[in-house]
Short mmCIF file of C-alpha atoms in Angstrom, two decimals:
data_model
loop_
_atom_site.label_atom_id
_atom_site.label_comp_id
_atom_site.label_asym_id
_atom_site.label_seq_id
_atom_site.Cartn_x
_atom_site.Cartn_y
_atom_site.Cartn_z
CA ASN A 601 102.07 147.23 97.68
CA ALA A 602 101.59 147.30 101.44
CA GLY A 603 103.25 150.09 103.37
CA VAL A 604 104.98 149.83 106.70
CA MET A 605 102.73 147.98 109.14
CA GLN A 606 102.68 148.42 112.87
CA ASN A 607 100.66 146.69 115.51
CA PRO A 608 98.98 147.20 117.75
CA ARG A 609 97.81 150.69 116.87
CA HIS A 610 96.90 151.38 120.49
CA LEU A 611 98.36 149.71 123.54
CA VAL A 612 97.43 150.29 127.16
CA ARG A 613 99.65 148.98 129.91
CA ARG A 614 99.81 149.42 133.67
CA ARG A 615 102.99 150.57 135.31
CA GLY A 616 105.46 147.70 135.62
CA GLN A 617 104.09 145.68 132.70
CA GLU A 618 105.88 144.99 129.44
CA ALA A 619 105.03 146.55 126.09
CA ARG A 620 105.85 144.88 122.78
CA LEU A 621 105.51 146.90 119.62
CA ARG A 622 105.77 145.25 116.21
CA CYS A 623 106.81 146.62 112.84
CA SER A 624 106.81 144.97 109.43
CA PRO A 625 108.80 147.02 106.90
CA MET A 626 107.78 147.62 103.33
CA LYS A 627 108.56 144.80 100.95
CA GLY A 628 112.15 145.06 99.78
CA HIS A 629 113.23 147.31 102.66
CA SER A 630 115.97 145.96 104.86
CA HIS A 631 116.51 149.03 107.03
CA VAL A 632 114.23 149.68 110.00
CA TYR A 633 114.14 152.68 112.30
CA TRP A 634 112.19 153.40 115.47
CA TYR A 635 111.24 156.92 116.55
CA ARG A 636 109.33 158.22 119.54
CA GLN A 637 106.97 161.18 119.51
CA LEU A 638 106.06 162.85 122.77
CA PRO A 639 103.02 165.18 122.88
CA GLU A 640 103.57 168.48 121.05
CA GLU A 641 106.99 167.33 119.82
CA GLY A 642 108.57 166.12 116.62
CA LEU A 643 109.84 162.59 116.28
CA LYS A 644 113.09 161.60 118.00
CA PHE A 645 115.35 158.85 116.69
CA MET A 646 115.67 155.80 118.91
CA VAL A 647 117.31 152.93 117.04
CA TYR A 648 118.36 151.76 113.58
CA LEU A 649 118.40 148.09 112.66
CA GLN A 650 119.16 145.89 109.71
CA LYS A 651 118.32 142.22 109.60
CA GLU A 652 119.73 140.59 112.78
CA ASN A 653 121.87 143.64 113.52
CA ILE A 654 121.49 146.74 115.66
CA ILE A 655 123.39 149.45 113.82
CA ASP A 656 122.78 152.39 116.14
CA GLU A 657 120.80 152.44 119.38
CA SER A 658 122.13 155.74 120.65
CA GLY A 659 118.67 157.29 120.92
CA MET A 660 117.23 154.53 123.04
CA PRO A 661 117.24 154.64 126.85
CA LYS A 662 119.90 152.27 128.18
CA GLU A 663 117.54 150.53 130.58
CA ARG A 664 114.23 148.77 129.96
CA PHE A 665 114.26 149.37 126.19
CA SER A 666 115.44 146.88 123.60
CA ALA A 667 114.91 146.32 119.89
CA GLU A 668 115.44 143.48 117.49
CA PHE A 669 114.94 142.72 113.82
CA PRO A 670 115.22 138.95 113.41
CA LYS A 671 115.96 137.12 110.21
CA GLU A 672 112.33 136.09 109.99
CA GLY A 673 109.42 138.17 111.22
CA PRO A 674 108.82 141.76 112.22
CA SER A 675 111.01 144.14 114.12
CA ILE A 676 110.12 144.33 117.82
CA LEU A 677 110.54 147.26 120.19
CA ARG A 678 110.26 146.02 123.74
CA ILE A 679 109.79 148.16 126.80
CA GLN A 680 110.05 146.39 130.14
CA GLN A 681 108.54 147.65 133.40
CA VAL A 682 106.82 150.57 131.72
CA VAL A 683 106.45 153.88 133.52
CA ARG A 684 104.07 156.77 132.83
CA GLY A 685 106.83 158.69 131.04
CA ASP A 686 106.92 155.97 128.38
CA SER A 687 103.48 157.08 127.17
CA ALA A 688 104.04 158.29 123.63
CA ALA A 689 103.54 157.45 119.99
CA TYR A 690 106.16 155.05 118.65
CA PHE A 691 106.76 155.13 114.93
CA CYS A 692 108.58 152.63 112.81
CA ALA A 693 110.04 153.56 109.43
CA SER A 694 111.75 151.56 106.74
CA SER A 695 113.89 152.30 103.72
CA PRO A 696 115.62 150.32 100.97
CA GLY A 697 118.86 152.12 101.79
CA THR A 698 119.80 155.15 103.82
CA SER A 699 117.52 157.65 102.10
CA ALA A 700 113.88 158.55 102.34
CA GLN A 701 112.19 156.75 105.19
CA TYR A 702 108.58 155.63 104.99
CA PHE A 703 106.64 155.54 108.20
CA GLY A 704 104.07 153.22 109.61
CA PRO A 705 100.89 154.45 111.31
CA GLY A 706 102.47 154.35 114.75
CA THR A 707 101.59 152.66 118.03
CA ARG A 708 100.14 154.82 120.73
CA LEU A 709 101.26 153.55 124.10
CA THR A 710 99.37 154.66 127.18
CA VAL A 711 100.72 153.72 130.59
CA LEU A 712 98.19 153.90 133.40
CA ALA B 1207 124.86 168.02 115.36
CA GLN B 1208 122.08 169.18 113.10
CA THR B 1209 119.11 171.23 114.20
CA VAL B 1210 115.83 172.00 112.46
CA THR B 1211 113.70 175.00 113.38
CA GLN B 1212 110.11 175.65 112.45
CA SER B 1213 109.24 179.09 113.74
CA GLN B 1214 105.49 178.96 113.07
CA PRO B 1215 103.69 176.75 115.61
CA GLU B 1216 100.34 177.33 113.91
CA MET B 1217 99.05 178.71 110.63
CA SER B 1218 95.71 178.91 108.90
CA VAL B 1219 94.65 179.43 105.31
CA GLN B 1220 91.40 179.66 103.40
CA GLU B 1221 90.49 176.84 101.08
CA ALA B 1222 91.90 177.31 97.55
CA GLU B 1223 94.50 179.83 98.69
CA THR B 1224 98.28 179.42 98.91
CA VAL B 1225 100.28 179.09 102.10
CA THR B 1226 104.00 178.87 102.84
CA LEU B 1227 105.47 177.06 105.83
CA SER B 1228 108.96 178.02 106.99
CA CYS B 1229 111.87 175.81 107.99
CA THR B 1230 115.49 176.63 108.72
CA TYR B 1231 118.24 174.23 109.63
CA ASP B 1232 121.79 174.29 110.83
CA THR B 1233 124.54 171.98 109.64
CA SER B 1234 128.21 172.08 108.76
CA GLU B 1235 127.75 169.29 106.23
CA ASN B 1236 127.43 169.78 102.50
CA ASN B 1237 125.56 166.65 101.43
CA TYR B 1238 122.14 166.00 102.85
CA TYR B 1239 118.44 165.56 102.17
CA LEU B 1240 115.56 167.66 103.37
CA PHE B 1241 112.00 166.44 103.72
CA TRP B 1242 108.54 167.63 104.56
CA TYR B 1243 106.29 165.15 106.32
CA LYS B 1244 102.58 165.60 106.97
CA GLN B 1245 100.80 164.24 110.03
CA PRO B 1246 97.01 164.51 109.70
CA PRO B 1247 94.62 163.88 112.60
CA SER B 1248 95.00 160.14 111.96
CA ARG B 1249 98.60 160.69 113.21
CA GLN B 1250 100.08 158.76 110.26
CA MET B 1251 103.38 160.28 109.06
CA ILE B 1252 103.23 160.86 105.32
CA LEU B 1253 106.17 161.88 103.16
CA VAL B 1254 105.16 164.96 101.18
CA ILE B 1255 108.28 166.02 99.34
CA ARG B 1256 112.05 165.47 99.28
CA GLN B 1257 114.97 167.67 98.23
CA GLU B 1258 118.58 166.63 97.67
CA ALA B 1259 120.98 169.38 98.73
CA TYR B 1260 123.15 169.02 95.64
CA LYS B 1261 120.22 169.82 93.37
CA GLN B 1262 119.63 173.49 92.68
CA GLN B 1263 116.21 172.91 91.20
CA ASN B 1264 113.42 173.10 93.72
CA ALA B 1265 111.37 169.92 94.16
CA THR B 1266 107.67 169.90 93.27
CA GLU B 1267 104.94 167.34 93.84
CA ASN B 1268 101.62 168.43 92.38
CA ARG B 1269 100.33 171.25 94.63
CA PHE B 1270 103.39 171.08 96.89
CA SER B 1271 106.66 172.81 96.11
CA VAL B 1272 109.69 173.92 98.07
CA ASN B 1273 111.92 176.95 98.07
CA PHE B 1274 115.36 175.60 98.92
CA GLN B 1275 117.97 178.25 99.72
CA LYS B 1276 121.14 176.35 100.57
CA ALA B 1277 123.28 179.33 101.50
CA ALA B 1278 120.59 180.64 103.82
CA LYS B 1279 119.84 177.10 105.10
CA SER B 1280 116.17 177.63 104.44
CA PHE B 1281 113.65 175.08 103.16
CA SER B 1282 110.09 176.39 102.95
CA LEU B 1283 107.04 174.46 101.75
CA LYS B 1284 104.44 176.08 99.54
CA ILE B 1285 100.99 174.55 99.29
CA SER B 1286 98.93 175.87 96.38
CA ASP B 1287 95.14 175.60 96.04
CA SER B 1288 94.84 174.48 99.66
CA GLN B 1289 92.29 171.76 100.35
CA LEU B 1290 90.51 170.79 103.56
CA GLY B 1291 92.44 167.52 103.54
CA ASP B 1292 95.68 169.46 103.84
CA THR B 1293 94.81 170.22 107.48
CA ALA B 1294 97.62 168.54 109.41
CA MET B 1295 100.80 169.01 111.36
CA TYR B 1296 103.72 169.53 108.99
CA PHE B 1297 107.24 168.52 109.99
CA CYS B 1298 110.45 169.57 108.31
CA ALA B 1299 113.23 166.98 108.57
CA PHE B 1300 116.96 166.71 107.81
CA LEU B 1301 119.02 163.66 106.85
CA LEU B 1302 122.74 163.46 106.18
CA SER B 1303 123.71 161.69 102.98
CA ASN B 1304 127.40 161.15 103.65
CA SER B 1305 128.43 157.52 103.78
CA GLY B 1306 130.04 156.45 107.01
CA GLY B 1307 128.30 159.06 109.10
CA SER B 1308 124.94 159.12 110.84
CA ASN B 1309 123.20 159.19 107.48
CA TYR B 1310 120.10 157.51 108.76
CA LYS B 1311 118.96 159.67 111.71
CA LEU B 1312 116.18 161.95 110.63
CA THR B 1313 116.20 165.17 112.64
CA PHE B 1314 112.76 166.74 112.88
CA GLY B 1315 111.54 170.23 113.66
CA LYS B 1316 108.75 170.69 116.19
CA GLY B 1317 106.13 171.08 113.51
CA THR B 1318 103.63 173.62 112.20
CA LEU B 1319 99.93 172.97 112.65
CA LEU B 1320 98.17 174.04 109.46
CA THR B 1321 94.42 174.49 109.43
CA VAL B 1322 92.61 174.92 106.13
CA ASN B 1323 89.32 176.75 106.62
CA PRO B 1324 86.31 176.32 104.33
#
């Protein structure tokens, strides 16, 4: 019973490049969440998606960030024209409904 | 809006002893969940224990138990017989359970770094 899978685990980008982070939820889970963790901080909610729908993206910056959860395939968090302040750990979580969320191992993004 | 406060940035305990991590929260809602997550050096976020606010009985999971005081809005985690593998950052988190509201945004505290010493 595979858990939430994220890839890549580590991603290095130069300023101005694009970052694509992938998340495959646990089997049977149709709810996906993305959180960001800055150094020395707890996780902060970014976006909540169900298949083909963005339910709430209130925690996501309005510019350069986008998320999708297509009918087939993983959820993608996309960051365009990355800046140094985007360096963080990005966690994906999934749940069968709106209850306990199970997290993936995270993607550590470093922007040079 | 809900807030979660963990007042102990760091704690340490000797192997095999018991330690309690504190968490307080603020909400005007009556129905919610509370969680403790563990983040070891691997940085994976691991669900340790969950408590439903409507349940008076404190949740337990093996060596982990909570002391849930709803009126005081307190949710502490007790780790018994501490093991070296318990060394991690521990996060307290809050989730609304009302339908129709933001019952999917986990709100996290800033964490407590627990070190178990041999």
